[in-house]
XYZ file of N, CA, C and O in Angstrom:
352
model
N -11.857 -1.910 -15.879
C -10.564 -1.343 -15.807
C -10.785 0.152 -16.484
O -11.541 0.207 -17.356
N -10.020 1.037 -16.026
C -10.118 2.311 -16.609
C -9.334 2.605 -17.832
O -8.392 1.920 -18.211
N -9.930 3.454 -18.686
C -9.226 3.718 -20.030
C -7.811 4.083 -20.000
O -7.068 3.643 -20.766
N -7.568 4.914 -19.033
C -6.066 5.374 -18.891
C -5.246 4.179 -18.707
O -4.190 4.073 -19.284
N -5.670 3.118 -18.005
C -4.820 1.906 -17.689
C -4.646 1.307 -19.061
O -3.563 0.779 -19.462
N -5.722 1.049 -19.854
C -5.665 0.393 -21.094
C -4.677 1.144 -22.091
O -3.873 0.611 -22.715
N -4.798 2.558 -22.123
C -3.961 3.343 -22.976
C -2.416 3.192 -22.673
O -1.585 2.952 -23.328
N -2.121 3.195 -21.331
C -0.658 3.099 -20.835
C -0.281 1.623 -21.185
O 0.915 1.531 -21.553
N -1.023 0.667 -20.949
C -0.537 -0.725 -21.356
C -0.257 -0.830 -22.846
O 0.729 -1.366 -23.199
N -1.249 -0.327 -23.663
C -1.107 -0.343 -24.946
C 0.155 0.390 -25.457
O 0.762 -0.169 -26.358
N 0.347 1.531 -25.002
C 1.633 2.311 -25.483
C 2.958 1.456 -25.051
O 3.820 1.297 -25.915
N 2.873 1.071 -23.906
C 4.094 0.232 -23.402
C 4.220 -1.066 -24.302
O 5.327 -1.401 -24.754
N 3.132 -1.708 -24.555
C 3.294 -2.941 -25.346
C 3.758 -2.646 -26.760
O 4.487 -3.344 -27.346
N 3.204 -1.606 -27.320
C 3.515 -1.198 -28.778
C 4.993 -0.899 -28.804
O 5.732 -1.363 -29.675
N 5.537 -0.157 -27.813
C 7.022 0.159 -27.770
C 7.727 -1.148 -27.698
O 8.723 -1.384 -28.382
N 7.452 -1.985 -26.783
C 8.104 -3.186 -26.442
C 8.081 -4.147 -27.681
O 9.064 -4.891 -27.945
N 6.848 -4.164 -28.415
C 6.885 -5.126 -29.671
C 7.796 -4.682 -30.654
O 8.314 -5.449 -31.455
N 8.177 -3.315 -30.675
C 9.050 -2.763 -31.790
C 10.504 -2.814 -31.239
O 11.345 -2.417 -31.901
N 10.731 -3.357 -29.996
C 12.187 -3.498 -29.457
C 12.825 -2.030 -29.350
O 13.967 -1.988 -29.575
N 12.020 -1.089 -29.126
C 12.519 0.300 -28.966
C 12.237 0.619 -27.436
O 11.207 0.319 -27.117
N 13.130 1.396 -26.946
C 12.877 1.779 -25.511
C 11.716 2.971 -25.478
O 11.638 3.530 -26.404
N 11.125 2.944 -24.317
C 10.169 4.018 -24.141
C 11.014 5.504 -24.022
O 12.048 5.394 -23.371
N 10.646 6.457 -24.812
C 11.288 7.683 -24.874
C 11.450 8.264 -23.390
O 10.631 8.085 -22.671
N 12.601 8.869 -23.146
C 12.900 9.580 -21.837
C 11.707 10.366 -21.405
O 11.251 10.313 -20.208
N 11.278 11.278 -22.236
C 10.266 12.284 -21.903
C 8.925 11.385 -21.545
O 8.222 11.837 -20.470
N 8.577 10.370 -22.208
C 7.401 9.570 -21.958
C 7.601 8.825 -20.567
O 6.564 8.709 -19.776
N 8.811 8.263 -20.361
C 9.057 7.726 -19.001
C 8.908 8.605 -17.849
O 8.427 8.198 -16.783
N 9.214 9.879 -18.191
C 9.116 11.019 -17.071
C 7.680 11.173 -16.629
O 7.207 11.171 -15.473
N 6.827 11.271 -17.670
C 5.369 11.488 -17.503
C 4.739 10.194 -16.895
O 3.969 10.338 -15.925
N 5.010 9.014 -17.302
C 4.568 7.822 -16.696
C 4.930 7.796 -15.291
O 4.114 7.404 -14.387
N 6.132 8.218 -14.882
C 6.634 8.162 -13.567
C 5.804 9.242 -12.672
O 5.342 8.963 -11.516
N 5.504 10.370 -13.240
C 4.753 11.370 -12.596
C 3.221 10.831 -12.311
O 2.857 11.039 -11.199
N 2.736 10.154 -13.336
C 1.354 9.688 -13.045
C 1.460 8.519 -11.942
O 0.606 8.593 -11.130
N 2.477 7.690 -11.971
C 2.593 6.614 -10.948
C 2.697 7.329 -9.517
O 2.129 6.927 -8.563
N 3.592 8.417 -9.422
C 3.861 8.890 -8.121
C 2.505 9.668 -7.498
O 2.186 9.753 -6.496
N 1.988 10.485 -8.527
C 0.541 11.158 -8.250
C -0.508 10.142 -7.850
O -1.084 10.364 -6.800
N -0.596 9.039 -8.488
C -1.697 8.136 -8.193
C -1.281 7.481 -6.840
O -2.301 7.258 -6.074
N -0.077 7.003 -6.556
C 0.323 6.439 -5.372
C -0.025 7.272 -4.221
O -0.443 6.849 -3.134
N 0.351 8.660 -4.375
C 0.081 9.517 -3.312
C -1.392 10.122 -3.146
O -1.712 10.875 -2.363
N -2.126 9.615 -4.106
C -3.549 10.138 -4.322
C -3.640 11.656 -4.483
O -4.491 12.243 -3.855
N -2.620 12.147 -5.147
C -2.490 13.543 -5.429
C -3.331 13.871 -6.758
O -2.871 13.881 -7.874
N -4.677 14.201 -6.495
C -5.546 14.408 -7.645
C -5.209 15.714 -8.276
O -5.359 15.737 -9.500
N -4.693 16.740 -7.647
C -4.278 17.894 -8.236
C -3.155 17.761 -9.287
O -3.175 18.237 -10.424
N -2.149 16.827 -8.868
C -1.102 16.456 -9.708
C -1.523 15.640 -10.864
O -1.118 16.050 -12.097
N -2.361 14.775 -10.724
C -2.994 14.011 -11.716
C -3.640 14.940 -12.717
O -3.668 14.683 -14.034
N -4.518 15.824 -12.250
C -5.220 16.617 -12.990
C -4.299 17.531 -14.010
O -4.588 17.643 -15.226
N -3.136 17.928 -13.559
C -2.230 18.670 -14.317
C -1.594 17.844 -15.446
O -1.102 18.249 -16.466
N -1.620 16.470 -15.341
C -1.076 15.655 -16.254
C -2.019 15.057 -17.414
O -1.605 14.436 -18.213
N -3.251 15.510 -17.250
C -4.348 15.033 -18.068
C -4.898 16.066 -18.959
O -4.950 17.265 -18.616
N -5.257 15.658 -20.059
C -5.868 16.663 -21.057
C -7.364 16.852 -20.694
O -8.017 15.933 -20.092
N -8.014 17.963 -20.998
C -9.418 18.144 -20.709
C -10.320 17.230 -21.324
O -11.363 16.830 -20.826
N -9.917 16.642 -22.593
C -10.684 15.782 -23.246
C -10.512 14.336 -22.862
O -10.841 13.402 -23.640
N -9.836 14.046 -21.767
C -9.512 12.711 -21.203
C -10.794 11.917 -21.296
O -11.831 12.221 -20.762
N -10.697 10.792 -21.928
C -11.726 9.675 -21.965
C -11.313 8.613 -21.036
O -10.191 7.940 -21.194
N -12.208 8.307 -20.145
C -11.935 7.414 -19.160
C -12.865 6.196 -19.002
O -12.801 5.327 -18.125
N -13.872 6.163 -19.898
C -14.944 5.141 -19.780
C -15.307 4.707 -21.063
O -15.264 5.424 -22.166
N -15.881 3.484 -21.165
C -16.458 2.980 -22.477
C -17.871 3.340 -22.733
O -18.392 3.344 -23.694
N -18.370 4.198 -21.665
C -19.834 4.576 -21.763
C -19.960 5.969 -21.846
O -19.192 6.789 -22.523
N -20.896 6.684 -21.124
C -21.165 8.049 -21.227
C -20.465 8.926 -20.355
O -20.822 10.090 -20.177
N -19.439 8.415 -19.665
C -18.827 9.279 -18.662
C -17.881 10.213 -19.415
O -17.523 9.917 -20.507
N -17.879 11.444 -18.837
C -17.392 12.541 -19.676
C -15.882 12.953 -19.506
O -14.994 12.127 -19.915
N -15.651 13.996 -18.854
C -14.389 14.607 -18.942
C -13.456 14.258 -17.732
O -13.701 13.465 -16.962
N -12.355 14.966 -17.771
C -11.244 14.693 -16.790
C -11.734 14.914 -15.373
O -11.421 14.296 -14.383
N -12.481 15.961 -15.052
C -12.934 16.335 -13.860
C -13.936 15.199 -13.237
O -13.793 14.968 -12.011
N -14.718 14.769 -14.126
C -15.606 13.634 -13.710
C -14.794 12.499 -13.371
O -15.109 11.692 -12.376
N -13.867 12.037 -14.235
C -12.990 11.000 -13.974
C -12.246 11.113 -12.593
O -12.350 10.127 -11.697
N -11.775 12.223 -12.333
C -11.095 12.417 -11.014
C -12.017 12.350 -9.846
O -11.663 11.783 -8.839
N -13.110 12.903 -9.935
C -14.064 12.738 -8.967
C -14.569 11.279 -8.645
O -14.625 10.890 -7.478
N -14.773 10.591 -9.784
C -15.044 9.029 -9.486
C -13.883 8.348 -8.795
O -14.089 7.537 -7.940
N -12.674 8.687 -9.159
C -11.411 8.033 -8.680
C -11.321 8.302 -7.195
O -10.885 7.497 -6.403
N -11.720 9.499 -6.765
C -11.658 9.926 -5.357
C -12.468 9.057 -4.585
O -12.198 8.732 -3.432
N -13.503 8.439 -5.067
C -14.519 7.663 -4.299
C -14.345 6.120 -4.673
O -15.118 5.421 -4.336
N -13.349 5.852 -5.400
C -13.205 4.377 -5.881
C -11.679 3.942 -5.643
O -10.900 4.043 -6.517
N -11.390 3.490 -4.415
C -9.960 3.220 -4.003
C -9.351 2.109 -5.040
O -8.186 2.187 -5.338
N -10.146 1.238 -5.534
C -9.645 0.179 -6.503
C -9.216 0.858 -7.829
O -8.088 0.437 -8.340
N -9.791 1.798 -8.297
C -9.536 2.538 -9.475
C -8.176 3.197 -9.358
O -7.237 3.235 -10.195
N -7.958 3.902 -8.269
C -6.743 4.765 -8.056
C -5.516 3.799 -7.818
O -4.418 4.052 -8.281
N -5.881 2.653 -7.244
C -4.777 1.704 -6.952
C -4.287 1.105 -8.283
O -3.227 0.836 -8.695
N -5.346 0.868 -9.136
C -4.998 0.328 -10.576
C -4.249 1.362 -11.287
O -3.260 1.019 -11.990
N -4.600 2.638 -11.123
C -3.824 3.665 -11.828
C -2.382 3.775 -11.371
O -1.366 4.023 -12.038
N -2.209 3.400 -10.009
C -0.780 3.437 -9.541
C -0.044 2.302 -9.974
O 1.130 2.372 -10.224
N -0.745 1.012 -10.304
C -0.005 -0.218 -10.714
C 0.440 -0.132 -12.187
O 1.386 -0.576 -12.650
N -0.521 0.467 -13.057
C -0.314 0.352 -14.507
C 1.029 1.045 -15.059
O 1.730 0.359 -15.778
N 1.275 2.164 -14.536
C 2.647 2.779 -15.083
C 3.876 1.788 -14.691
O 4.792 1.855 -15.478
N 3.766 1.240 -13.542
C 5.094 0.272 -13.263
C 5.200 -0.909 -14.206
O 6.148 -1.359 -14.470
N 3.947 -1.382 -14.748
C 3.930 -2.462 -15.654
C 4.666 -2.017 -17.037
O 5.320 -2.931 -17.597
N 4.451 -0.805 -17.309
C 5.011 -0.522 -18.793
C 6.350 0.217 -18.881
O 6.844 0.480 -19.874
N 6.903 0.493 -17.623
C 8.121 1.128 -17.574
C 9.319 0.309 -17.037
O 9.096 -0.570 -16.062
């Protein structure tokens, strides 16, 4: 599973454990990620990601490397499409 998925699930779980709603601004970003992933709009995803984006447990590097890998891994981009819906 990709790190972004884990992070989104963790944020949603932490918010839900505290019985607080996800902030409106965060919900908007999560929705943008979902829509971009669903459309396989890698340019839109890139705009939503920080340069220091960590996406692997190993030696994989930056945001551009993550996007390039996701372009060639349909399962990963499908997972990125699914994760935001679980947390919102």
